[in-house]
Coordinates of N, CA and C in Angstrom, one line a residue:
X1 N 0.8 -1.2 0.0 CA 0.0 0.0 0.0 C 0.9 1.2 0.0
X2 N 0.5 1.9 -0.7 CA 1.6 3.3 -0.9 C 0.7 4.7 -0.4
X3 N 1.4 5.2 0.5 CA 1.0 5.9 1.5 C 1.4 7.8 0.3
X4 N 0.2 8.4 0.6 CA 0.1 10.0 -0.4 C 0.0 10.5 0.6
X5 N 1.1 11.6 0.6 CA 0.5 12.5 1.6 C 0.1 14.4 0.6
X6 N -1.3 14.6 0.7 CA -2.0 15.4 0.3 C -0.9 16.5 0.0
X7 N -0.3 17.1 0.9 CA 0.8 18.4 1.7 C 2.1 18.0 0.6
X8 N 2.4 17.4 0.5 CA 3.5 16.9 -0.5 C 3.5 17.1 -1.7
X9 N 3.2 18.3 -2.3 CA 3.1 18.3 -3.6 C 4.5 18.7 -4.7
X10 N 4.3 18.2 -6.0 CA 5.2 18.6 -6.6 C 5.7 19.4 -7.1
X11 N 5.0 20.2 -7.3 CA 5.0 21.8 -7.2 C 5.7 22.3 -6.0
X12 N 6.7 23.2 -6.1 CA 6.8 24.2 -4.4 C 6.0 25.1 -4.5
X13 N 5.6 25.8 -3.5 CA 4.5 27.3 -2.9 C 5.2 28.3 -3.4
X14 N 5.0 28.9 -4.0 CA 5.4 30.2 -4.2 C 4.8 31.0 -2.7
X15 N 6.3 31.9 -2.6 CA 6.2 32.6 -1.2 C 5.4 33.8 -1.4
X16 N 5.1 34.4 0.0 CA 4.1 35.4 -0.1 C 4.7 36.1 -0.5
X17 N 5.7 36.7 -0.7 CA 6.3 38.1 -0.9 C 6.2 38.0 -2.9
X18 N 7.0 37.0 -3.0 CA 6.8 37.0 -4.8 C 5.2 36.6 -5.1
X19 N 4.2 36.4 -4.7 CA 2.8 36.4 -4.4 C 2.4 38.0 -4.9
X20 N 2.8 38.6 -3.9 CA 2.6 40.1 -3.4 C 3.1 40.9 -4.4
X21 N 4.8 40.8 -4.8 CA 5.1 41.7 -5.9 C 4.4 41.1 -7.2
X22 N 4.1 40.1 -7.9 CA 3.8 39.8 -8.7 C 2.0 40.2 -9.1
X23 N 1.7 40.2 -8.3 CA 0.3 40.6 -8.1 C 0.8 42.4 -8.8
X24 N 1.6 42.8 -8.0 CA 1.4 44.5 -8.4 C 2.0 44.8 -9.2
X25 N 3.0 44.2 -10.1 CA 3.7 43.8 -11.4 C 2.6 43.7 -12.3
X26 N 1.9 42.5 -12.3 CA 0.4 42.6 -12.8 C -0.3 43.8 -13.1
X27 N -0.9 44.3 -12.2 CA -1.1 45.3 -12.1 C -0.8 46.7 -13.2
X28 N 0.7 47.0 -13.0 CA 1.5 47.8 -13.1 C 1.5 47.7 -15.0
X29 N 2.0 46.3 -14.9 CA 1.8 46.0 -16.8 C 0.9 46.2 -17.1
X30 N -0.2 45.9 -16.9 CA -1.6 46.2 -17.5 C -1.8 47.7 -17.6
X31 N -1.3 48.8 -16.2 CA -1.9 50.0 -16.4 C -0.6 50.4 -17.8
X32 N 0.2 49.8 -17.4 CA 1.1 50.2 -18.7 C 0.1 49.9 -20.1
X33 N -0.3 48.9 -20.3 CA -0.7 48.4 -21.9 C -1.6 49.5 -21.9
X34 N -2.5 50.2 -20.9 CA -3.7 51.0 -21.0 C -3.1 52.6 -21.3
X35 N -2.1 52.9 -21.0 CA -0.9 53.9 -21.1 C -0.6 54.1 -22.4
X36 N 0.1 53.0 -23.1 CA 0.3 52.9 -24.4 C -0.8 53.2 -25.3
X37 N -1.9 52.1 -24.9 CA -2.8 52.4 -26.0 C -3.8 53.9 -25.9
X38 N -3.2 54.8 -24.8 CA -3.9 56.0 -24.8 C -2.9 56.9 -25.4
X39 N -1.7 56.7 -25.3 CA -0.7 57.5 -26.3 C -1.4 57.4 -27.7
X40 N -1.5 56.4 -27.7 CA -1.7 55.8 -29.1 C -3.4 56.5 -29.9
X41 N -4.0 56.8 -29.2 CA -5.4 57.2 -29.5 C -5.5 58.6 -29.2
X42 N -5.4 59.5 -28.1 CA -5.6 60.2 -27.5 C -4.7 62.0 -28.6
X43 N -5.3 62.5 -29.0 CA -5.2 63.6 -29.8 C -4.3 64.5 -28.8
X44 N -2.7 64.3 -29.2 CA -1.8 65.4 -28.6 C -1.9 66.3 -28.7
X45 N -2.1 66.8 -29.6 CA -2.6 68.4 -30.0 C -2.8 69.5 -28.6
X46 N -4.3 68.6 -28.7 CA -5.4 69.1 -27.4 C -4.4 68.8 -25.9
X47 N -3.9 67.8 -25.8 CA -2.9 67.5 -24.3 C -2.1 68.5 -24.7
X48 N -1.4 68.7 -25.6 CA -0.3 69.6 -25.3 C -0.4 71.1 -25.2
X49 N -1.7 71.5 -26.0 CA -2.5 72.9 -25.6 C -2.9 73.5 -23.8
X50 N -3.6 71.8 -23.7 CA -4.2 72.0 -22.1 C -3.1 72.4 -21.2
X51 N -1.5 71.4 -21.3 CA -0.4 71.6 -20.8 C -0.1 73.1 -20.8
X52 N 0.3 73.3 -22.1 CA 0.5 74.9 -22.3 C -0.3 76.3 -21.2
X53 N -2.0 75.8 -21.4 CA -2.4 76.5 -20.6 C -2.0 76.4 -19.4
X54 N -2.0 75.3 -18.7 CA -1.9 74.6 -17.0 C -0.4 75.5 -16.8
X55 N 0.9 75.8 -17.4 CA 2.1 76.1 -17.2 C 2.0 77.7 -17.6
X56 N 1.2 78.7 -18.2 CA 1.0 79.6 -18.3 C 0.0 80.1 -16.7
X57 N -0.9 79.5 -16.4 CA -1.2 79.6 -15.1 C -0.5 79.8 -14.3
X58 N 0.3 78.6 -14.0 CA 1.2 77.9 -12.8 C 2.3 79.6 -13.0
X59 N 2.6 79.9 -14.1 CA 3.6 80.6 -14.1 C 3.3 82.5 -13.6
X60 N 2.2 82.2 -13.8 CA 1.2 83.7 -13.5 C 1.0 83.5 -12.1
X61 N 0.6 82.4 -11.5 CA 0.7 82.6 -9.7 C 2.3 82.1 -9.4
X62 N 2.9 82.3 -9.6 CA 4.8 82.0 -9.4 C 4.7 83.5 -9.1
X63 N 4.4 84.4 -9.9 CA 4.5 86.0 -9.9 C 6.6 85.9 -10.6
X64 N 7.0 86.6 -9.5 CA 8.2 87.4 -9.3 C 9.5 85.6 -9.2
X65 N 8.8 84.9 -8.9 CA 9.9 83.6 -8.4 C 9.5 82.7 -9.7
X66 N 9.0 83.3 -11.0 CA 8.9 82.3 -12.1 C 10.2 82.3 -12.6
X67 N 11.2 83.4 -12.7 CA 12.3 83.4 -13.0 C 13.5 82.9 -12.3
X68 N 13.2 82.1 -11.4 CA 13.9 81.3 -10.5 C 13.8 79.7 -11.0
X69 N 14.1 78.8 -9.9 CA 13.8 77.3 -10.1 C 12.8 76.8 -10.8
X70 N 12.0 77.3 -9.8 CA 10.1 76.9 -10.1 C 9.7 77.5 -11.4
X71 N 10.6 78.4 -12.1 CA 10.2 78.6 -13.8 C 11.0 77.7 -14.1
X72 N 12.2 77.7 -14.0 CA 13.2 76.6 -15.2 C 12.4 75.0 -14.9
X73 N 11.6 74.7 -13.6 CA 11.3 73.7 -13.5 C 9.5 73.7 -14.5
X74 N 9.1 74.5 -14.6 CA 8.1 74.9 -15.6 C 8.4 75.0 -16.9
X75 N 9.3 75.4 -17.0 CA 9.7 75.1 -18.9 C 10.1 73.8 -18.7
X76 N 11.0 72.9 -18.3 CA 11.6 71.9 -18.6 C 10.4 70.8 -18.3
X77 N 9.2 71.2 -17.7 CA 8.0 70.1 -17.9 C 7.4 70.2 -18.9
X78 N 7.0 71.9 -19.6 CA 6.5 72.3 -20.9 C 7.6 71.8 -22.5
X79 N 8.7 71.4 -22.0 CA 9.0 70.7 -23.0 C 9.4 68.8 -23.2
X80 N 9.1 68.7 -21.9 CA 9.1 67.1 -21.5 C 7.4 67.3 -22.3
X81 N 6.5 68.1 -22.0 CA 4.9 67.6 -22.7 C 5.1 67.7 -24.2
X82 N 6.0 68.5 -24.6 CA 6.0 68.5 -26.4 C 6.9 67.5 -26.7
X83 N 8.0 67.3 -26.2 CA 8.5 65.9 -27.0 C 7.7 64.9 -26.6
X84 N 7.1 64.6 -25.5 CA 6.2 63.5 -25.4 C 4.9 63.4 -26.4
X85 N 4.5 64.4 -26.6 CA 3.6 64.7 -28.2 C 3.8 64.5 -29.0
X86 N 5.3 65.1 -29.2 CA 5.3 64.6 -30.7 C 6.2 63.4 -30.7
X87 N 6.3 62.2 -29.6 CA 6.8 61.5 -29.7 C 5.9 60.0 -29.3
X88 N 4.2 60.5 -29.6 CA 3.9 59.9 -28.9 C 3.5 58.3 -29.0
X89 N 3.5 58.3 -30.6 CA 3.1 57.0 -31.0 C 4.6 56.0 -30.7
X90 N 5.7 56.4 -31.3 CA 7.0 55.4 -30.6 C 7.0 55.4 -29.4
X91 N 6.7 56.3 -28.4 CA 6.0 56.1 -27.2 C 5.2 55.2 -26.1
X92 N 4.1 55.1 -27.3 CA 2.8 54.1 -26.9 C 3.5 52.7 -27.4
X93 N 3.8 53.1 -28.9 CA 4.0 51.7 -29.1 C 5.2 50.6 -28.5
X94 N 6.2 51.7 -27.9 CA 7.6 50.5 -26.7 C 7.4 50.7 -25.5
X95 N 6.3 51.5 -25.0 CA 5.1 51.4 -23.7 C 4.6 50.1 -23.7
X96 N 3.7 49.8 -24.5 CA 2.8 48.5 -25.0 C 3.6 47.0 -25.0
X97 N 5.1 47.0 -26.1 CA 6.0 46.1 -26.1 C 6.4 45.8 -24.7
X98 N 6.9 46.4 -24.4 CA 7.8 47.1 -23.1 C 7.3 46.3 -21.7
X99 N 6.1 46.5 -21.6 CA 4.4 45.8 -20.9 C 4.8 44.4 -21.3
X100 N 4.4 44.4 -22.5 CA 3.8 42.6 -22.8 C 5.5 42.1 -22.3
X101 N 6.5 42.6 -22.7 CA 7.7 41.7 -22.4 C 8.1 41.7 -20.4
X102 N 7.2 42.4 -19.5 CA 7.5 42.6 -18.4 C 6.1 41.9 -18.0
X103 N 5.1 41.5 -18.8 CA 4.0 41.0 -18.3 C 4.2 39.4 -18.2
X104 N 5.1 39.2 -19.3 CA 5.5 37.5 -19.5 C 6.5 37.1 -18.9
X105 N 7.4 37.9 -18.4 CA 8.6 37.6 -17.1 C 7.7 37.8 -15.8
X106 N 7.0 38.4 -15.6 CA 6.1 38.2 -14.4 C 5.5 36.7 -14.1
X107 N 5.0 36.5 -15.4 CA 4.2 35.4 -15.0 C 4.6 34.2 -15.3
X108 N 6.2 34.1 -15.6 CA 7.0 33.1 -15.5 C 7.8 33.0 -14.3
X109 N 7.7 34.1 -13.3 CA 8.2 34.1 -11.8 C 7.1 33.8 -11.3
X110 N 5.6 34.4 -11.6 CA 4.2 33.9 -10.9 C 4.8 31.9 -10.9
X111 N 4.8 31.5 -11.9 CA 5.0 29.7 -12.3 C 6.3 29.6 -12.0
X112 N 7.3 30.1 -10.7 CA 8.4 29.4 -10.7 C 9.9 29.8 -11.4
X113 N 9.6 30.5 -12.6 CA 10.8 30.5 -13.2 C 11.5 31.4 -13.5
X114 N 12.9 31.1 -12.9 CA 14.1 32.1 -13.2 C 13.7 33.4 -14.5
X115 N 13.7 32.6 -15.6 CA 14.1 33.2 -16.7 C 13.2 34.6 -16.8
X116 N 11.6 34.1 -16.2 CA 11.3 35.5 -15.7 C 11.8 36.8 -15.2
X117 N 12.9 36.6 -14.7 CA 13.7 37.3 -13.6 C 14.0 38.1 -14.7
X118 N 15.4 37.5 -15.5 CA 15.8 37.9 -16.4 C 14.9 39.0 -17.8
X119 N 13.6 38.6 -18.0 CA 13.0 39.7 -19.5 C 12.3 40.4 -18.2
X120 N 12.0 40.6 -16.8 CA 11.3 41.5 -16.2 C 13.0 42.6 -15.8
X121 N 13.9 41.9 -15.8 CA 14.9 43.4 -16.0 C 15.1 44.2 -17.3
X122 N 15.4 43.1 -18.1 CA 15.3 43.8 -19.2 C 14.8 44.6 -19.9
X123 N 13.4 44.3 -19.6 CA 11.9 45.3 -20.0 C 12.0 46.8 -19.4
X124 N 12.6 46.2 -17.9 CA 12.6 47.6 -17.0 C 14.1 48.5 -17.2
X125 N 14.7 47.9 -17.7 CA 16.1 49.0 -18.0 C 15.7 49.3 -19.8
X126 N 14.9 48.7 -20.2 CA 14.9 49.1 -21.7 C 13.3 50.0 -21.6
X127 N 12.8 50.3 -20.9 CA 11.7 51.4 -20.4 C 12.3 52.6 -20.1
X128 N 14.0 52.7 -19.0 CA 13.7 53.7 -18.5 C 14.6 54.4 -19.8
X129 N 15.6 54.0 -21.0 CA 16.3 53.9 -21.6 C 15.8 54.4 -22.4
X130 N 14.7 54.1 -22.8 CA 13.5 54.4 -23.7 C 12.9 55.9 -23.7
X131 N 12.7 55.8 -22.5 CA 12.4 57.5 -21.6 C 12.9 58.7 -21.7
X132 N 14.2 58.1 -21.5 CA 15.5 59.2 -22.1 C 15.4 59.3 -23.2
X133 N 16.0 58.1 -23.8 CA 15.8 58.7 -25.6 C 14.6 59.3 -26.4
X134 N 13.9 59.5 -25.6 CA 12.7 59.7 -26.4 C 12.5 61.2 -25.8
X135 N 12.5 61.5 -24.6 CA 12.2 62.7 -24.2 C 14.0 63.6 -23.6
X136 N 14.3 63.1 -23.8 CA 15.9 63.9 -23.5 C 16.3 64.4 -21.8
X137 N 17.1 64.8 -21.8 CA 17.5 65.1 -20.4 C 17.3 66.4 -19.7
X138 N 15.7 66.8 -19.9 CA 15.5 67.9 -19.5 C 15.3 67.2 -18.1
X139 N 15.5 68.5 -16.7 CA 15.1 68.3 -16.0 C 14.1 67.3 -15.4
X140 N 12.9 67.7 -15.5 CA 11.9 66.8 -15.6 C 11.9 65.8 -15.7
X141 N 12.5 65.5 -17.1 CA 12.6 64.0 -17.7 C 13.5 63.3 -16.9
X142 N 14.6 63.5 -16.3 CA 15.6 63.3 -15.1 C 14.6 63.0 -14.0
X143 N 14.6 63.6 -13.1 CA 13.6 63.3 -12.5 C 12.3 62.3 -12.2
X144 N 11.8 62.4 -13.7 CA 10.9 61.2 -13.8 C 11.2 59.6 -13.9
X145 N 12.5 59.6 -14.9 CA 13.3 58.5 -14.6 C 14.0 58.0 -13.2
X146 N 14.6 59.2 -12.4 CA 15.3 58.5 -11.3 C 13.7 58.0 -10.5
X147 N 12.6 58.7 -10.6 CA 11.7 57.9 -9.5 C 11.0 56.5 -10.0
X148 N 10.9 56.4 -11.6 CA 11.0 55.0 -12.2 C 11.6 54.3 -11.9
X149 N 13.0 54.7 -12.0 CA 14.8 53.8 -12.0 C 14.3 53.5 -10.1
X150 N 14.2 54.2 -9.8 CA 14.0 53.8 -8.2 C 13.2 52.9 -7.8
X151 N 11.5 52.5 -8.4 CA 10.9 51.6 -8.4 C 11.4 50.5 -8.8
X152 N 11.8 50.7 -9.8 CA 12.0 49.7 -10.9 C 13.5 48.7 -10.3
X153 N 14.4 49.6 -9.6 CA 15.6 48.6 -8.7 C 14.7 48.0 -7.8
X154 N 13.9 48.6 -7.0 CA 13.5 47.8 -5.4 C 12.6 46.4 -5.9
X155 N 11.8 46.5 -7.2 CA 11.2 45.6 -7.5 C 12.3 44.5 -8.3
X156 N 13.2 45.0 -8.5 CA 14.0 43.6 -8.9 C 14.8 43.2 -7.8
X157 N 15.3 43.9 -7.1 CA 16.2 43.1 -5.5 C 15.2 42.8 -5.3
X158 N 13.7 43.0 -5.0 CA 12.6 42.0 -4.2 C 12.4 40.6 -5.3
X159 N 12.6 40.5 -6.6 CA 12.7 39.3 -7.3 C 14.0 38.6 -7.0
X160 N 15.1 39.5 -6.9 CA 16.0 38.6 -6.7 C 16.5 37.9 -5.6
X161 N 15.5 38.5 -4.5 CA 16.2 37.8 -3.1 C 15.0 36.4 -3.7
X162 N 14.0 36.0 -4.1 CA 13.1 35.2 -4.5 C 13.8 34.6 -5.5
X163 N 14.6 34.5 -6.0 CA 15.3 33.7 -7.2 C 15.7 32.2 -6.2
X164 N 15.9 32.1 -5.5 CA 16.0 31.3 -5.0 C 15.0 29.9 -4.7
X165 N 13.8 30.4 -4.8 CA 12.7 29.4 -4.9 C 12.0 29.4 -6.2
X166 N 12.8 29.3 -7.2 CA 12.3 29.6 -8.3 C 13.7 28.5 -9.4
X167 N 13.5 27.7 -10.3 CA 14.0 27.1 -11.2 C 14.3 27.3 -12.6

């Protein structure tokens, strides 16, 4: 008689923590694919007008200190909004790529597997890479990257201390 014990499975458990990041990885890709496909639709024109207005406001209550930081940091958003206009379909479209290739290394660490590890960094260094070249190194765009680049490290040390239960 050959004795099964239910608890024994062949499979290992994926731990809570890669449970937890993977869940918001999830997440995170999807709002990306939704990101893309609004670059992709969404009439720049009009975004980049509204922008225009919003930084002629912002610059009219600045008063006397527009000519300081808080202006240079006002132009260098007003032109992170025009290269992102007119840059927006290569944009959406390695937004979208960018997603599906960080959505299928997710869900190859969701099932266990290394290799996931590997196209979820890649996706995420060729995003922020992406960012730059597309929008240049104005202030802003600086900025916006190091607080990507900043997510985007803590969620791979949090895959990589989990490489270890993973094949």
């Amino acid at each position: 008689m050959t004795d099964v014990n239910p608890s024994m499975s062949a499979t290992p458990a994926r731990p809570t923590l890669l449970t937890v990041i993977c869940i918001l990885s999830f997440i995170m890709g999807a709002w990306g694919i939704f990101s893309g496909f609004q670059n992709l639709v969404v009439d720049q024109t009009v975004a980049l007008d509204k922008a225009r207005v919003e930084m002629e406001q912002a610059r009219a209550d600045l008063g006397e200190q527009a000519s300081g930081l808080p202006g240079k940091m006002l132009d260098s958003a007003m032109d992170l909004a025009e290269k992102t206009a007119a840059n927006a379909t290569p944009i959406g479209i390695s937004t979208i790529v960018l997603s599906l290739i960080s959505l299928f290394g997710v869900w190859q660490m969701w099932n266990l597997r290394k290799n996931g590890f590997w196209l979820y960094v890649l996706s995420s260094v060729a995003g922020l890479a992406t960012t730059v070249y597309f929008l240049g190194g104005s202030m802003v765009a600086i900025l916006s990257v190091g607080f990507a680049g900043f997510f985007s490290l803590v969620f791979i040390i949090l895959y990589a201390v989990n490489l270890k239960h993973m094949h």
